[in-house]
mmCIF file of C-alpha atoms and ligand atoms in Angstrom:
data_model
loop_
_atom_site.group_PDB
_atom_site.id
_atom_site.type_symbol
_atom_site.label_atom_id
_atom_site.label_comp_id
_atom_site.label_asym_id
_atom_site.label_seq_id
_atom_site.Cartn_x
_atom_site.Cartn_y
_atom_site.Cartn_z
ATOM 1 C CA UNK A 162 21.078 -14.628 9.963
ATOM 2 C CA UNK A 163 19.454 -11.830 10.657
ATOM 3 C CA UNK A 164 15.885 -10.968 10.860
ATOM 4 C CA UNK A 165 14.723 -9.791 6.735
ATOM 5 C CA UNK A 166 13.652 -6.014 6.574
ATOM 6 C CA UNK A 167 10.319 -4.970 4.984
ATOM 7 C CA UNK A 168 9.656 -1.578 3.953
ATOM 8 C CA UNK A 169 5.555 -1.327 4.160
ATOM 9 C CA UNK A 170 3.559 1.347 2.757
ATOM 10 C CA UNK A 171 -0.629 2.003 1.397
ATOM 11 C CA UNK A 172 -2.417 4.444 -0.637
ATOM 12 C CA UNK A 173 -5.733 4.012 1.898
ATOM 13 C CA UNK A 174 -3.333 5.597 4.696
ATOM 14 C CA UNK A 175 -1.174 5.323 8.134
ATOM 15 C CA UNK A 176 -4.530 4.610 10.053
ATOM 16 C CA UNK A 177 -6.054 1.658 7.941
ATOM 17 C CA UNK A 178 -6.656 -1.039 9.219
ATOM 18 C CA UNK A 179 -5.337 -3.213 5.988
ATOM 19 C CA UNK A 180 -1.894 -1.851 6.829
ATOM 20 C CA UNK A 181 -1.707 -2.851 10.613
ATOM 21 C CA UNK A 182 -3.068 -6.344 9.843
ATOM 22 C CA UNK A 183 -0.583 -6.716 7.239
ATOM 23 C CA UNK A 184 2.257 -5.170 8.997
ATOM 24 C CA UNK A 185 1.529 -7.789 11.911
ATOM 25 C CA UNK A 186 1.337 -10.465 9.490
ATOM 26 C CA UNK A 187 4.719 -9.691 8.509
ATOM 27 C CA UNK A 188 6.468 -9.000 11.936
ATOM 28 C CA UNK A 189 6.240 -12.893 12.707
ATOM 29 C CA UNK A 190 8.984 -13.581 10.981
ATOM 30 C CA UNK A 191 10.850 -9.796 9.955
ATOM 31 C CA UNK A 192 11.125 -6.542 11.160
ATOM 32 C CA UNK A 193 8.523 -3.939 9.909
ATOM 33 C CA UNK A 194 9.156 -0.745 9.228
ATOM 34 C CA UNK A 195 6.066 1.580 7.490
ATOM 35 C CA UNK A 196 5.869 4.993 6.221
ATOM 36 C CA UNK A 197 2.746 5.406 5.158
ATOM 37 C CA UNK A 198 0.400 8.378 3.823
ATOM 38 C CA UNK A 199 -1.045 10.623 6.453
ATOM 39 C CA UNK A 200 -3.883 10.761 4.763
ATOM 40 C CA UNK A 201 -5.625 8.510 2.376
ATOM 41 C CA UNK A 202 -4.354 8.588 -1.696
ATOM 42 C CA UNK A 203 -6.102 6.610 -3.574
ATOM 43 C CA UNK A 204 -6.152 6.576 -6.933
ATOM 44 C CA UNK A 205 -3.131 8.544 -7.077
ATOM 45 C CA UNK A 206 -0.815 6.351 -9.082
ATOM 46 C CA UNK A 207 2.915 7.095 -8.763
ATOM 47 C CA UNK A 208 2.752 10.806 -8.247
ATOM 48 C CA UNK A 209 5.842 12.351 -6.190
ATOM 49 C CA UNK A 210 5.509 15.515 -4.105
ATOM 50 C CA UNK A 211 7.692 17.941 -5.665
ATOM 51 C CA UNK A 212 6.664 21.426 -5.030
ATOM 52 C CA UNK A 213 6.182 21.568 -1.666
ATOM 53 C CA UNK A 214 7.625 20.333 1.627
ATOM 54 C CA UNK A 215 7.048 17.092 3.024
ATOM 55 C CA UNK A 216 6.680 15.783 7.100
ATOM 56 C CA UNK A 217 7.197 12.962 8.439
ATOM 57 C CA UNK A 218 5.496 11.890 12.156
ATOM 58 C CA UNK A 219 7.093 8.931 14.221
ATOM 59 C CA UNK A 220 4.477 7.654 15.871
ATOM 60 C CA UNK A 221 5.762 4.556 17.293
ATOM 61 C CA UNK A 222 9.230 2.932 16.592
ATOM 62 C CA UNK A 223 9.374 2.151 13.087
ATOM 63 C CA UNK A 224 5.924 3.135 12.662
ATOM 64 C CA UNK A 225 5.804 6.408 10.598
ATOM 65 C CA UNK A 226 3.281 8.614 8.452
ATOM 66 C CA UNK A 227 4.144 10.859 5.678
ATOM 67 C CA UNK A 228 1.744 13.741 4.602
ATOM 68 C CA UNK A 229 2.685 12.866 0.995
ATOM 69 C CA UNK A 230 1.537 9.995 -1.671
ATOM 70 C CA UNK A 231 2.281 6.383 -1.591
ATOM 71 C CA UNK A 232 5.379 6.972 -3.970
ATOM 72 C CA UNK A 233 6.479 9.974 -1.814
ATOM 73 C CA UNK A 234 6.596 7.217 1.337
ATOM 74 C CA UNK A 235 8.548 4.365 -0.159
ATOM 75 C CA UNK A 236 10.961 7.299 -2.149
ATOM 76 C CA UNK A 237 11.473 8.850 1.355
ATOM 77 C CA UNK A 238 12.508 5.555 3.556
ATOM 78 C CA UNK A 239 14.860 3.910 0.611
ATOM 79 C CA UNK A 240 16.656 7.398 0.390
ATOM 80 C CA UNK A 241 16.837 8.946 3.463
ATOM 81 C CA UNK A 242 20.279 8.505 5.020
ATOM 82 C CA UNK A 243 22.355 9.303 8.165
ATOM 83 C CA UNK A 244 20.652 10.520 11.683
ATOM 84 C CA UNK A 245 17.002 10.826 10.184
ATOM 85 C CA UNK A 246 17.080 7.825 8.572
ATOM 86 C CA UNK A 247 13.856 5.491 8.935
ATOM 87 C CA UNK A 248 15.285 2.203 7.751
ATOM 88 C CA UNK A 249 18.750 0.635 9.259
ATOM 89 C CA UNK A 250 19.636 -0.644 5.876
ATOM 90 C CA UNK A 251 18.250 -1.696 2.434
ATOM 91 C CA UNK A 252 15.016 -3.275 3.143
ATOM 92 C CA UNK A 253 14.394 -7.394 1.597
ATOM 93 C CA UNK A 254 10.949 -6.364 0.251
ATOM 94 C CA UNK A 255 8.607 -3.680 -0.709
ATOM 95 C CA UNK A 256 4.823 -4.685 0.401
ATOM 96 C CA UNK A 257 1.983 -2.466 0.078
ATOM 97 C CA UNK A 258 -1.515 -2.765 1.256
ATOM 98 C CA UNK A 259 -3.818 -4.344 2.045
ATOM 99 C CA UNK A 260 -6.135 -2.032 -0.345
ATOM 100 C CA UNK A 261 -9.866 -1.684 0.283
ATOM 101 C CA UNK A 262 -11.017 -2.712 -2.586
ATOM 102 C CA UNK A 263 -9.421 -4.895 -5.586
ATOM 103 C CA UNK A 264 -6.930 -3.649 -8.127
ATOM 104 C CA UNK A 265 -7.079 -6.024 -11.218
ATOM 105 C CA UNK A 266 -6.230 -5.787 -15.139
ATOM 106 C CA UNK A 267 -5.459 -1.626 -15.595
ATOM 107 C CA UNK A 268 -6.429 -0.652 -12.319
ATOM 108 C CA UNK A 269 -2.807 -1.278 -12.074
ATOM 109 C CA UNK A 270 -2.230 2.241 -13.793
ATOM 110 C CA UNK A 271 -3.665 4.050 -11.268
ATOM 111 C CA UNK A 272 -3.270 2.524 -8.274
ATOM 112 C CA UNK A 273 -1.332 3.884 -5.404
ATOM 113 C CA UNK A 274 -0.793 0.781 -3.759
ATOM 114 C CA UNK A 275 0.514 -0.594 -7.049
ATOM 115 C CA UNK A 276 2.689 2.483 -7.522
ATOM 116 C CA UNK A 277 4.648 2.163 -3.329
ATOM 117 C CA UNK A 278 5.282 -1.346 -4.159
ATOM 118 C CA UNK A 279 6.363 -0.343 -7.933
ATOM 119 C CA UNK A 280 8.450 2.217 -6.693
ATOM 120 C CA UNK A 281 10.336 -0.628 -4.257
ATOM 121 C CA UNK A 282 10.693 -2.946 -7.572
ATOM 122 C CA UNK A 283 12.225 0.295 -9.394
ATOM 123 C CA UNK A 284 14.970 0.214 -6.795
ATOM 124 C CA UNK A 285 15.297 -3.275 -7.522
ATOM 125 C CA UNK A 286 13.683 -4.295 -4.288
ATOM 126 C CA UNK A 287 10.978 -7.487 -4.657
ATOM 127 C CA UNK A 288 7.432 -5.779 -4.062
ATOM 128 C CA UNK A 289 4.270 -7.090 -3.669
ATOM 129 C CA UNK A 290 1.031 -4.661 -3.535
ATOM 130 C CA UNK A 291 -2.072 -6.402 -2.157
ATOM 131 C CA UNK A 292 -5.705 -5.602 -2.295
ATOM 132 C CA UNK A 293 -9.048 -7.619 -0.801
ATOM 133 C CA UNK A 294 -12.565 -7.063 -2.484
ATOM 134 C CA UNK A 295 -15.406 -4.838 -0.457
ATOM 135 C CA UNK A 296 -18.368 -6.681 0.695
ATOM 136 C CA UNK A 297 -21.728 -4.230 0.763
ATOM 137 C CA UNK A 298 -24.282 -6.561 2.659
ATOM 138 C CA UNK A 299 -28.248 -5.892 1.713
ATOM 139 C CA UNK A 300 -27.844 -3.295 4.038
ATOM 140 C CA UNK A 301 -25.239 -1.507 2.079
ATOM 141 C CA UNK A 302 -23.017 -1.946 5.013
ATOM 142 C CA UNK A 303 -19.767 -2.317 3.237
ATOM 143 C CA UNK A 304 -16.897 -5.004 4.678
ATOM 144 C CA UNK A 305 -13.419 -5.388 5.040
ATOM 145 C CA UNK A 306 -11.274 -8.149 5.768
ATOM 146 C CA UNK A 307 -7.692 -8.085 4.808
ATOM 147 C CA UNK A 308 -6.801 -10.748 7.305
ATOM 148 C CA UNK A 309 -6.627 -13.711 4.752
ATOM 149 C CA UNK A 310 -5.228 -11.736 1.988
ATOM 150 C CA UNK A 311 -2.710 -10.712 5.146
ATOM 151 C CA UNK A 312 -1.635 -14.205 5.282
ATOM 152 C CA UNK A 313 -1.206 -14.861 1.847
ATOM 153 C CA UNK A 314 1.012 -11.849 1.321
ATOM 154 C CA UNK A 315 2.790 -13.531 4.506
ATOM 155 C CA UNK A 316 3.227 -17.056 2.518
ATOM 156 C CA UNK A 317 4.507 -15.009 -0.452
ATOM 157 C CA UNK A 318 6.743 -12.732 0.961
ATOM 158 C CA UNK A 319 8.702 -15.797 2.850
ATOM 159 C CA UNK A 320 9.235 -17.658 -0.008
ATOM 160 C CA UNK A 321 10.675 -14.666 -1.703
ATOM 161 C CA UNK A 322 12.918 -13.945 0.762
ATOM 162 C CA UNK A 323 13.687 -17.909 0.677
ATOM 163 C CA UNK A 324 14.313 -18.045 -2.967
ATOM 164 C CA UNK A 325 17.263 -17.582 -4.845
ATOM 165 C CA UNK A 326 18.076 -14.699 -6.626
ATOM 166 C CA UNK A 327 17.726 -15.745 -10.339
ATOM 167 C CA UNK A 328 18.910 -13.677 -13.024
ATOM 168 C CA UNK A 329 16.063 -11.094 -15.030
ATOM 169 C CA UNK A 330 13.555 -8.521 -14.012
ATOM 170 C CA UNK A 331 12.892 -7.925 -10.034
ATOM 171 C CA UNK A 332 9.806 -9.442 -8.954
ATOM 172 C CA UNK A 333 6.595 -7.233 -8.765
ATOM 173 C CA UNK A 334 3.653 -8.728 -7.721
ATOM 174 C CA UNK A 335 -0.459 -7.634 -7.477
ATOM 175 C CA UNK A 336 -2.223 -10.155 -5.565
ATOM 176 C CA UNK A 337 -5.898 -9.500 -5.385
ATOM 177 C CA UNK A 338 -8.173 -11.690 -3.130
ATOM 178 C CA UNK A 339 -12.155 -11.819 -3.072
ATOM 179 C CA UNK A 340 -14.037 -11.224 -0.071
ATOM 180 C CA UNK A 341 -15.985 -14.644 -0.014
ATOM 181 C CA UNK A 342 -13.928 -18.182 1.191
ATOM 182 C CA UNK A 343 -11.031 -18.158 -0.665
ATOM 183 C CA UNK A 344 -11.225 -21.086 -3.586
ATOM 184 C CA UNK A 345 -7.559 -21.001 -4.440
ATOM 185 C CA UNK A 346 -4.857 -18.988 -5.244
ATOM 186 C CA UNK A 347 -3.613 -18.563 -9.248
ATOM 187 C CA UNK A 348 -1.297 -17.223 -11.037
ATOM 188 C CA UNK A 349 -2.743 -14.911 -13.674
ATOM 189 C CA UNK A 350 -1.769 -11.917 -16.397
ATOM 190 C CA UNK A 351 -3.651 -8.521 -16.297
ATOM 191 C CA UNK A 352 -6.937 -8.647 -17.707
ATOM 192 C CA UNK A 353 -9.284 -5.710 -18.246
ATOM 193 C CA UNK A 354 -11.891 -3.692 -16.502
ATOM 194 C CA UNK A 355 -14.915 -2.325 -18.143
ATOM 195 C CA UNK A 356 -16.087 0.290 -16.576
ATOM 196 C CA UNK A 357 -18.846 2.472 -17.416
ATOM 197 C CA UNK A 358 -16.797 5.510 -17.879
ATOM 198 C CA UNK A 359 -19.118 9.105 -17.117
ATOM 199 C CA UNK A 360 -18.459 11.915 -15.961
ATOM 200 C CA UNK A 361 -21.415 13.241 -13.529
ATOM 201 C CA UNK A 362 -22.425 16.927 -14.269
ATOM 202 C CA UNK A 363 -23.650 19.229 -10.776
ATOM 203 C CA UNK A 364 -24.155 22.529 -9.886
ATOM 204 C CA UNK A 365 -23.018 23.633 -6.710
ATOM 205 C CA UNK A 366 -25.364 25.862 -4.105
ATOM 206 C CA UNK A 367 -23.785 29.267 -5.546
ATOM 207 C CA UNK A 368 -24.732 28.017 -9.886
ATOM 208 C CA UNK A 369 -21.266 27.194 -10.479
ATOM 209 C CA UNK A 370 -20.801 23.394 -12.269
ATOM 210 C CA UNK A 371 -19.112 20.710 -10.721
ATOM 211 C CA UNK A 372 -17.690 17.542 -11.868
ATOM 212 C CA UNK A 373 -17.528 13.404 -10.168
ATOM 213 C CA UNK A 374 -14.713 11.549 -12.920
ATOM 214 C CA UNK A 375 -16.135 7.995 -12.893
ATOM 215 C CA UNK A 376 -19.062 5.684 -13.283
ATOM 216 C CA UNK A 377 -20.194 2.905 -10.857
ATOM 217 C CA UNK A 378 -20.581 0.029 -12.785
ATOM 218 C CA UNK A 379 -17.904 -2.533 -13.784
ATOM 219 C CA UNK A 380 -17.917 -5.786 -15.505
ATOM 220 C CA UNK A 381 -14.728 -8.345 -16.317
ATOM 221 C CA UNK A 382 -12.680 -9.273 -19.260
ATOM 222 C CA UNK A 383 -13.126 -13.450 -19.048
ATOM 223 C CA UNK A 384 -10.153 -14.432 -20.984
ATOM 224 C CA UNK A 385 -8.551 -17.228 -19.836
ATOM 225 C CA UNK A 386 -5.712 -16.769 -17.654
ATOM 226 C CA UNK A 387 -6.575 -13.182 -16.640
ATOM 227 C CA UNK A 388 -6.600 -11.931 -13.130
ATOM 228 C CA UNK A 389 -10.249 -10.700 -13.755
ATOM 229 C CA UNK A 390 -11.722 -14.017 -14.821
ATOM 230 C CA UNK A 391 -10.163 -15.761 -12.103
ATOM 231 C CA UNK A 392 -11.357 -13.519 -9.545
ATOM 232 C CA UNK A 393 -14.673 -14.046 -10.709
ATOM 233 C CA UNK A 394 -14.498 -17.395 -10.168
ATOM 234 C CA UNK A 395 -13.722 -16.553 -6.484
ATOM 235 C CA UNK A 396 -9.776 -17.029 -6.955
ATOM 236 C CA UNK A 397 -7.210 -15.681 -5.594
ATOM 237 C CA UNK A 398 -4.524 -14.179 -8.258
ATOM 238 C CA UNK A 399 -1.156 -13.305 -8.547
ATOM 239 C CA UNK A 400 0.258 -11.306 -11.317
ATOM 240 C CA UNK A 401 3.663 -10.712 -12.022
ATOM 241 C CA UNK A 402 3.700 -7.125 -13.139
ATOM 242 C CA UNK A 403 6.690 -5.263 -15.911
ATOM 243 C CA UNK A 404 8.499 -2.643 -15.400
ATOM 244 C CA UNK A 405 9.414 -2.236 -18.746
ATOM 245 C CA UNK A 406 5.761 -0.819 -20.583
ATOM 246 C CA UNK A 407 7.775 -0.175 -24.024
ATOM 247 C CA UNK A 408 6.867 -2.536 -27.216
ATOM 248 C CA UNK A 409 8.932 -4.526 -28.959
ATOM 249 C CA UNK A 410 6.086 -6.371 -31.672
ATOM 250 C CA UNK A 411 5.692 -6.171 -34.553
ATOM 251 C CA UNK A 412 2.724 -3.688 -35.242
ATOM 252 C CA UNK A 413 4.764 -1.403 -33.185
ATOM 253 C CA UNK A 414 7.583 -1.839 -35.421
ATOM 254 C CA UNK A 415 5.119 -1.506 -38.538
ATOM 255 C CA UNK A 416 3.689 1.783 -36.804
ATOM 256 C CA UNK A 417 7.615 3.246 -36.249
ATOM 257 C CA UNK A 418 8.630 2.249 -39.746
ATOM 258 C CA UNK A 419 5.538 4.248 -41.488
ATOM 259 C CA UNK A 420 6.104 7.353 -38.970
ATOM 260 C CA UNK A 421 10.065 7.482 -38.419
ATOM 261 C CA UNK A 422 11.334 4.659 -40.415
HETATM 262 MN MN1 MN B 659 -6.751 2.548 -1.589
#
């Protein structure tokens, strides 16, 4: 058989180090091809570069950066065909990451790591997007190792290519890992993240105001079974993530009937 394909892409960009330790991960047992953001895009969901024109630098063999978003990368490599074209064939899986820094519960919305692997599972590729938690020691030097989560990702992304292909949704998964020794690894739904939402007022050196979207501090929903309580317990987590964000329940239906029934 031959070797599986794996498309790789990040939103923290072609020169992070997450990315090279995952794509290595991965090349043990498949080929690797990335396309990856020239530049880093986090935070930028599943935005696609429309009104302007995109380039793409090769620089290694199937090594390539993209001065576009994480969408924009995994959009480019599925569809480009003929001479130009960065993949040989339809790639196995989709992985994206490793993220500096966790995305858990809604984080999910925003994330451009979420969004290149999302994009894979809306081509009905099997995706994965991984992130590891920042360490800041006392010194406020801040850490990063996406080596274990690396490995995990590896372990997953074998027995997906291993398994066989079952009938329903493709697979989309967010695995999140903490920084500290790894406890375990769980499977989990979304949970939420409280953040203290502000926006920080400035004035720049000529009097003109300024804005910073975002507050620093963040605490957990605990409910049981969420990825957010079980990473506080120092899990790892894997959540299966939907495609499909319409509702079907019935306070939607109650809301429908009263507005367009
Ligand atoms: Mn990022």
């Amino acid at each position: 058989m031959d070797k599986p394909l794996i498309l790789c892409a990040n939103d923290d960009g072609f020169f992070s180090k997450g990315l090279r330790v995952l794509a290595d991960a991965l090349s043990t047992f498949a080929r690797v091809v990335v396309v990856a953001p020239e530049s880093e895009q986090s935070a930028s969901s599943h935005s696609l570069t429309l009104h302007r024109p995109l380039r793409l630098r090769r620089h290694e063999p199937d090594r390539y950066a993209l001065d576009g978003t994480p969408a924009d990368c995994v959009y480019l490599a599925l569809h480009l065909t003929g001479e130009r074209a960065v993949l040989p064939r339809k790639p196995d899986l989709v992985i994206s990451g490793i993220n500096r820094g966790i995305n858990l519960g809604q984080d999910v919305f925003y994330s451009g790591t979420v969004a290149a692997a999302r994009e894979g599972a809306l081509r009905n590729i099997p995706a994965i997007a991984a992130s590891v938690e920042l360490k800041a020691d006392h010194n406020g030097v801040v850490t990063f190792d996406p080596g274990p989560t690396a490995e995990v990702v590896a372990m997953l992304a074998q027995k997906l290519l291993a398994r066989e292909r079952i009938a329903g949704p493709t697979p989309l998964l967010n695995v999140n890992l903490p920084a500290g020794p790894l406890k375990g690894l769980v499977a989990t739904r979304l949970g939420r993240r409280l953040w203290s939402d502000e926006v920080d007022v400035r004035v720049d050196p000529r009097g003109r105001t300024y804005f910073w979207l975002g507050g620093a501090g963040v605490s957990h929903d605990q409910a049981p079974g969420t990825d957010t309580a079980a990473f506080d317990q120092g899990l790892g987590t894997v959540t299966a993530l939907s495609l499909d964000l319409g509702r079907d329940d019935e306070p939607a239906r109650v809301l429908l009937d009263a507005l367009v029934g």
